[in-house]
Amino acid sequence: MKLTRQQRQFGHRAMIYAGAALASVICLFPFYYALITSLRGGQDLFRVAYLPDAWHWGNYITALMENGIARSLLNSILVAGVTVGLCLLVSITAAFALARISFRGRKYLLFTILCVSMFPQVAVLSGMFELVRFLGLYDSLGALVLSYATFSLPFTVWVLTTFMKSIPQELEEAAIVDGAGTWTIISRIFAPIMGPSLVTTGLLAFIGAWNEFMFALTFVISSGKRTVPVAIGMLQGASQFELPWGRLWPPR
């Protein structure tokens, strides 16, 4: 039996929707399971169930109040926010210089910036530790801001430089004729045009700073200065061999 055109189109759409639904289930299931795990009691964690028998909201209260996760949330927000602001301020000025000012070695500098972003954290951990200790930032949130900005800047500079090159030169020339200075051109002309790229790079820098664990564990030892990933990693149950799975998920 030969299918009509409408039947073939319906079949194609059905396959697309089925594939999208399957991909959504695969992507969202880990988050769903984490959510229901946070609402289970200790004994329920050893049973495979996709809905908890009872909703244990006390896990959230215990994690936020008794384990100091609320303080760690504030630390993470502060560190990530300052990191984003610092990265965007430095990146947009560096991107202006790399995209608009001609100087010898500009292409090599851009290539070097790209190569620096490929270094893993563990490769520079000892060097960053010595720098943090030399600057007197050990066991402070400033050490995290410095280390996070160091790893976020190469990517943000590269992205903003590429975007700034696409802005017409005539806009800058018209502003110069009107007497605008360099900072005025960057802040009042380029920044509004580059809004989408600034938001994108800022979000990526924020997510990277929020989820970072190695530097936060190495450079900060005081419990009141820990960020969320480290605070969650330090959670303990009734004994040193017990992991409180119900309390591990609420803060995230």
Short mmCIF file of C-alpha atoms in Angstrom, two decimals:
data_model
loop_
_atom_site.label_atom_id
_atom_site.label_comp_id
_atom_site.label_asym_id
_atom_site.label_seq_id
_atom_site.Cartn_x
_atom_site.Cartn_y
_atom_site.Cartn_z
CA MET A 1 0.00 0.00 0.00
CA LYS A 2 1.44 3.31 -1.08
CA LEU A 3 1.44 6.06 1.53
CA THR A 4 0.12 9.47 0.66
CA ARG A 5 2.19 12.60 1.03
CA GLN A 6 0.29 13.68 4.14
CA GLN A 7 0.83 10.27 5.74
CA ARG A 8 4.56 10.43 5.05
CA GLN A 9 4.76 13.93 6.52
CA PHE A 10 2.83 12.77 9.57
CA GLY A 11 5.20 9.83 9.98
CA HIS A 12 8.24 12.09 9.73
CA ARG A 13 6.82 14.50 12.31
CA ALA A 14 5.95 11.61 14.61
CA MET A 15 9.51 10.29 14.40
CA ILE A 16 10.93 13.76 15.10
CA TYR A 17 8.66 14.26 18.12
CA ALA A 18 9.40 10.77 19.42
CA GLY A 19 13.15 11.36 19.10
CA ALA A 20 12.84 14.73 20.83
CA ALA A 21 10.79 13.19 23.64
CA LEU A 22 13.33 10.39 24.10
CA ALA A 23 16.23 12.86 24.15
CA SER A 24 14.37 14.99 26.70
CA VAL A 25 13.78 12.00 28.97
CA ILE A 26 17.44 10.96 28.77
CA CYS A 27 18.65 14.50 29.56
CA LEU A 28 16.13 15.28 32.30
CA PHE A 29 16.03 11.93 34.11
CA PRO A 30 19.25 12.50 36.15
CA PHE A 31 17.87 15.81 37.42
CA TYR A 32 14.50 14.25 38.21
CA TYR A 33 16.14 11.39 40.10
CA ALA A 34 18.28 13.87 42.03
CA LEU A 35 15.13 15.78 43.00
CA ILE A 36 13.24 12.77 44.28
CA THR A 37 16.37 11.56 46.08
CA SER A 38 16.47 14.83 48.00
CA LEU A 39 12.93 14.14 49.22
CA ARG A 40 13.60 10.63 50.51
CA GLY A 41 14.47 9.40 53.95
CA GLY A 42 17.58 7.40 54.76
CA GLN A 43 16.01 3.94 54.45
CA ASP A 44 14.15 4.77 51.23
CA LEU A 45 17.42 5.41 49.38
CA PHE A 46 18.14 1.68 49.14
CA ARG A 47 14.90 0.97 47.24
CA VAL A 48 14.50 1.64 43.53
CA ALA A 49 11.43 3.84 43.27
CA TYR A 50 10.63 6.70 40.95
CA LEU A 51 8.37 8.42 43.47
CA PRO A 52 9.10 8.66 47.22
CA ASP A 53 6.55 7.21 49.60
CA ALA A 54 6.87 10.25 51.85
CA TRP A 55 8.17 13.73 51.15
CA HIS A 56 11.03 14.50 53.55
CA TRP A 57 11.39 18.27 53.29
CA GLY A 58 13.59 18.16 56.37
CA ASN A 59 16.55 17.34 54.13
CA TYR A 60 16.43 20.87 52.76
CA ILE A 61 16.18 22.45 56.20
CA THR A 62 19.04 20.34 57.54
CA ALA A 63 21.29 21.08 54.57
CA LEU A 64 20.62 24.82 54.52
CA MET A 65 20.61 25.52 58.24
CA GLU A 66 22.55 22.87 60.14
CA ASN A 67 25.25 22.16 57.55
CA GLY A 68 25.96 25.77 56.59
CA ILE A 69 24.94 25.41 52.95
CA ALA A 70 23.09 28.73 53.10
CA ARG A 71 26.36 30.53 53.86
CA SER A 72 28.08 28.62 51.08
CA LEU A 73 25.36 29.69 48.65
CA LEU A 74 26.06 33.33 49.46
CA ASN A 75 29.79 32.74 49.01
CA SER A 76 29.24 31.11 45.62
CA ILE A 77 26.96 33.91 44.45
CA LEU A 78 29.46 36.55 45.58
CA VAL A 79 32.48 34.83 44.03
CA ALA A 80 30.73 34.03 40.76
CA GLY A 81 29.24 37.52 40.48
CA VAL A 82 32.54 39.31 41.10
CA THR A 83 34.28 36.94 38.69
CA VAL A 84 31.77 37.72 35.94
CA GLY A 85 32.03 41.47 36.47
CA LEU A 86 35.82 41.40 36.45
CA CYS A 87 35.97 39.15 33.38
CA LEU A 88 33.55 41.26 31.36
CA LEU A 89 35.30 44.52 32.26
CA VAL A 90 38.74 43.23 31.32
CA SER A 91 37.53 41.24 28.33
CA ILE A 92 35.66 44.02 26.57
CA THR A 93 38.62 46.40 26.84
CA ALA A 94 41.05 43.70 25.72
CA ALA A 95 38.73 42.76 22.86
CA PHE A 96 38.66 46.40 21.73
CA ALA A 97 42.44 46.50 21.61
CA LEU A 98 42.73 43.18 19.79
CA ALA A 99 39.93 43.90 17.31
CA ARG A 100 40.41 47.61 16.58
CA ILE A 101 44.07 48.43 17.15
CA SER A 102 46.67 47.14 14.71
CA PHE A 103 49.97 46.16 16.26
CA ARG A 104 52.68 43.63 15.55
CA GLY A 105 52.01 40.15 16.84
CA ARG A 106 48.25 40.56 17.27
CA LYS A 107 47.43 37.25 15.58
CA TYR A 108 50.05 35.43 17.63
CA LEU A 109 48.64 36.98 20.80
CA LEU A 110 45.15 35.74 19.93
CA PHE A 111 46.54 32.29 19.24
CA THR A 112 48.37 32.35 22.58
CA ILE A 113 45.15 33.31 24.38
CA LEU A 114 43.39 30.37 22.75
CA CYS A 115 46.18 27.99 23.75
CA VAL A 116 46.15 29.21 27.36
CA SER A 117 42.46 28.32 27.64
CA MET A 118 43.33 24.68 26.89
CA PHE A 119 45.48 24.20 30.00
CA PRO A 120 43.85 21.94 32.62
CA GLN A 121 43.48 23.25 36.15
CA VAL A 122 45.66 20.59 37.70
CA ALA A 123 48.58 21.64 35.48
CA VAL A 124 48.72 25.13 37.00
CA LEU A 125 47.48 24.32 40.50
CA SER A 126 50.90 24.58 42.15
CA GLY A 127 51.70 27.84 40.36
CA MET A 128 48.35 29.36 41.30
CA PHE A 129 48.87 28.28 44.91
CA GLU A 130 52.23 30.07 45.07
CA LEU A 131 50.71 33.19 43.50
CA VAL A 132 47.78 33.18 45.92
CA ARG A 133 50.08 32.75 48.90
CA PHE A 134 52.43 35.49 47.66
CA LEU A 135 49.53 37.94 47.32
CA GLY A 136 48.24 37.08 50.80
CA LEU A 137 44.91 35.79 49.48
CA TYR A 138 45.09 32.28 50.89
CA ASP A 139 41.90 31.23 52.70
CA SER A 140 39.92 34.14 51.25
CA LEU A 141 37.28 34.54 48.59
CA GLY A 142 39.68 36.79 46.70
CA ALA A 143 41.82 33.75 45.90
CA LEU A 144 38.84 32.13 44.19
CA VAL A 145 37.99 35.26 42.22
CA LEU A 146 41.59 35.53 41.02
CA SER A 147 41.85 31.88 39.99
CA TYR A 148 38.42 31.76 38.35
CA ALA A 149 39.03 34.97 36.41
CA THR A 150 42.38 33.63 35.23
CA PHE A 151 40.70 30.63 33.62
CA SER A 152 37.63 32.50 32.34
CA LEU A 153 39.41 35.45 30.72
CA PRO A 154 40.98 33.63 27.73
CA PHE A 155 37.61 32.33 26.57
CA THR A 156 35.73 35.59 27.12
CA VAL A 157 38.44 37.64 25.42
CA TRP A 158 38.45 35.33 22.41
CA VAL A 159 34.65 35.38 22.00
CA LEU A 160 34.28 39.14 22.46
CA THR A 161 37.17 39.85 20.09
CA THR A 162 35.53 37.78 17.37
CA PHE A 163 32.21 39.54 17.91
CA MET A 164 33.75 43.02 17.99
CA LYS A 165 35.45 42.44 14.65
CA SER A 166 32.01 42.12 13.06
CA ILE A 167 30.91 45.60 14.19
CA PRO A 168 31.12 48.13 11.32
CA GLN A 169 34.11 50.44 11.48
CA GLU A 170 31.91 53.39 10.52
CA LEU A 171 30.25 53.44 13.95
CA GLU A 172 33.58 53.97 15.67
CA GLU A 173 34.69 56.59 13.13
CA ALA A 174 31.45 58.55 13.56
CA ALA A 175 31.90 58.52 17.34
CA ILE A 176 35.48 59.76 17.01
CA VAL A 177 34.32 62.61 14.78
CA ASP A 178 31.79 63.58 17.47
CA GLY A 179 34.62 63.75 20.01
CA ALA A 180 34.00 60.49 21.87
CA GLY A 181 36.91 58.94 23.74
CA THR A 182 37.92 55.31 23.83
CA TRP A 183 35.96 54.42 26.96
CA THR A 184 32.88 56.26 25.66
CA ILE A 185 33.03 54.27 22.44
CA ILE A 186 33.35 51.00 24.35
CA SER A 187 30.66 51.67 26.96
CA ARG A 188 28.05 53.57 24.93
CA ILE A 189 28.42 52.14 21.44
CA PHE A 190 30.03 48.72 21.52
CA ALA A 191 28.62 47.42 24.82
CA PRO A 192 24.91 47.82 23.83
CA ILE A 193 25.57 46.20 20.45
CA MET A 194 27.49 43.36 22.10
CA GLY A 195 24.73 42.69 24.62
CA PRO A 196 24.01 39.08 23.51
CA SER A 197 27.68 38.11 23.49
CA LEU A 198 28.25 39.76 26.88
CA VAL A 199 25.32 37.86 28.37
CA THR A 200 26.49 34.58 26.86
CA THR A 201 30.08 34.87 28.04
CA GLY A 202 28.94 36.16 31.42
CA LEU A 203 26.64 33.17 31.94
CA LEU A 204 29.37 30.71 30.96
CA ALA A 205 31.84 32.41 33.31
CA PHE A 206 29.23 32.35 36.11
CA ILE A 207 28.50 28.65 35.60
CA GLY A 208 32.20 27.82 35.53
CA ALA A 209 32.84 29.73 38.76
CA TRP A 210 29.76 28.25 40.44
CA ASN A 211 30.66 24.63 39.71
CA GLU A 212 34.44 24.82 40.25
CA PHE A 213 35.74 22.47 42.94
CA MET A 214 39.53 22.01 42.83
CA PHE A 215 40.62 25.60 43.47
CA ALA A 216 37.86 26.12 46.04
CA LEU A 217 39.02 23.04 47.94
CA THR A 218 42.71 24.02 47.76
CA PHE A 219 42.67 27.77 48.40
CA VAL A 220 39.97 27.96 51.11
CA ILE A 221 40.07 25.99 54.37
CA SER A 222 37.66 27.92 56.62
CA SER A 223 34.18 26.41 56.76
CA GLY A 224 32.54 29.84 56.62
CA LYS A 225 34.25 30.65 53.30
CA ARG A 226 33.49 27.47 51.40
CA THR A 227 31.52 27.50 48.17
CA VAL A 228 28.62 25.18 47.40
CA PRO A 229 30.54 22.33 45.67
CA VAL A 230 33.05 22.07 48.52
CA ALA A 231 30.37 22.37 51.20
CA ILE A 232 28.41 19.54 49.61
CA GLY A 233 31.55 17.44 49.38
CA MET A 234 32.15 17.98 53.11
CA LEU A 235 28.70 16.78 54.19
CA GLN A 236 28.77 13.78 56.52
CA GLY A 237 26.13 11.49 57.89
CA ALA A 238 25.80 9.97 61.32
CA SER A 239 29.27 8.45 60.91
CA GLN A 240 32.30 9.02 58.70
CA PHE A 241 31.25 6.07 56.52
CA GLU A 242 27.71 7.32 55.84
CA LEU A 243 26.83 9.63 52.97
CA PRO A 244 23.64 11.66 53.54
CA TRP A 245 22.31 11.38 49.99
CA GLY A 246 19.10 13.18 50.84
CA ARG A 247 21.02 16.26 51.93
CA LEU A 248 23.49 16.19 49.04
CA TRP A 249 20.95 17.25 46.42
CA PRO A 250 18.83 20.15 47.82
CA PRO A 251 21.45 22.93 47.50
CA ARG A 252 22.09 22.19 43.83
#
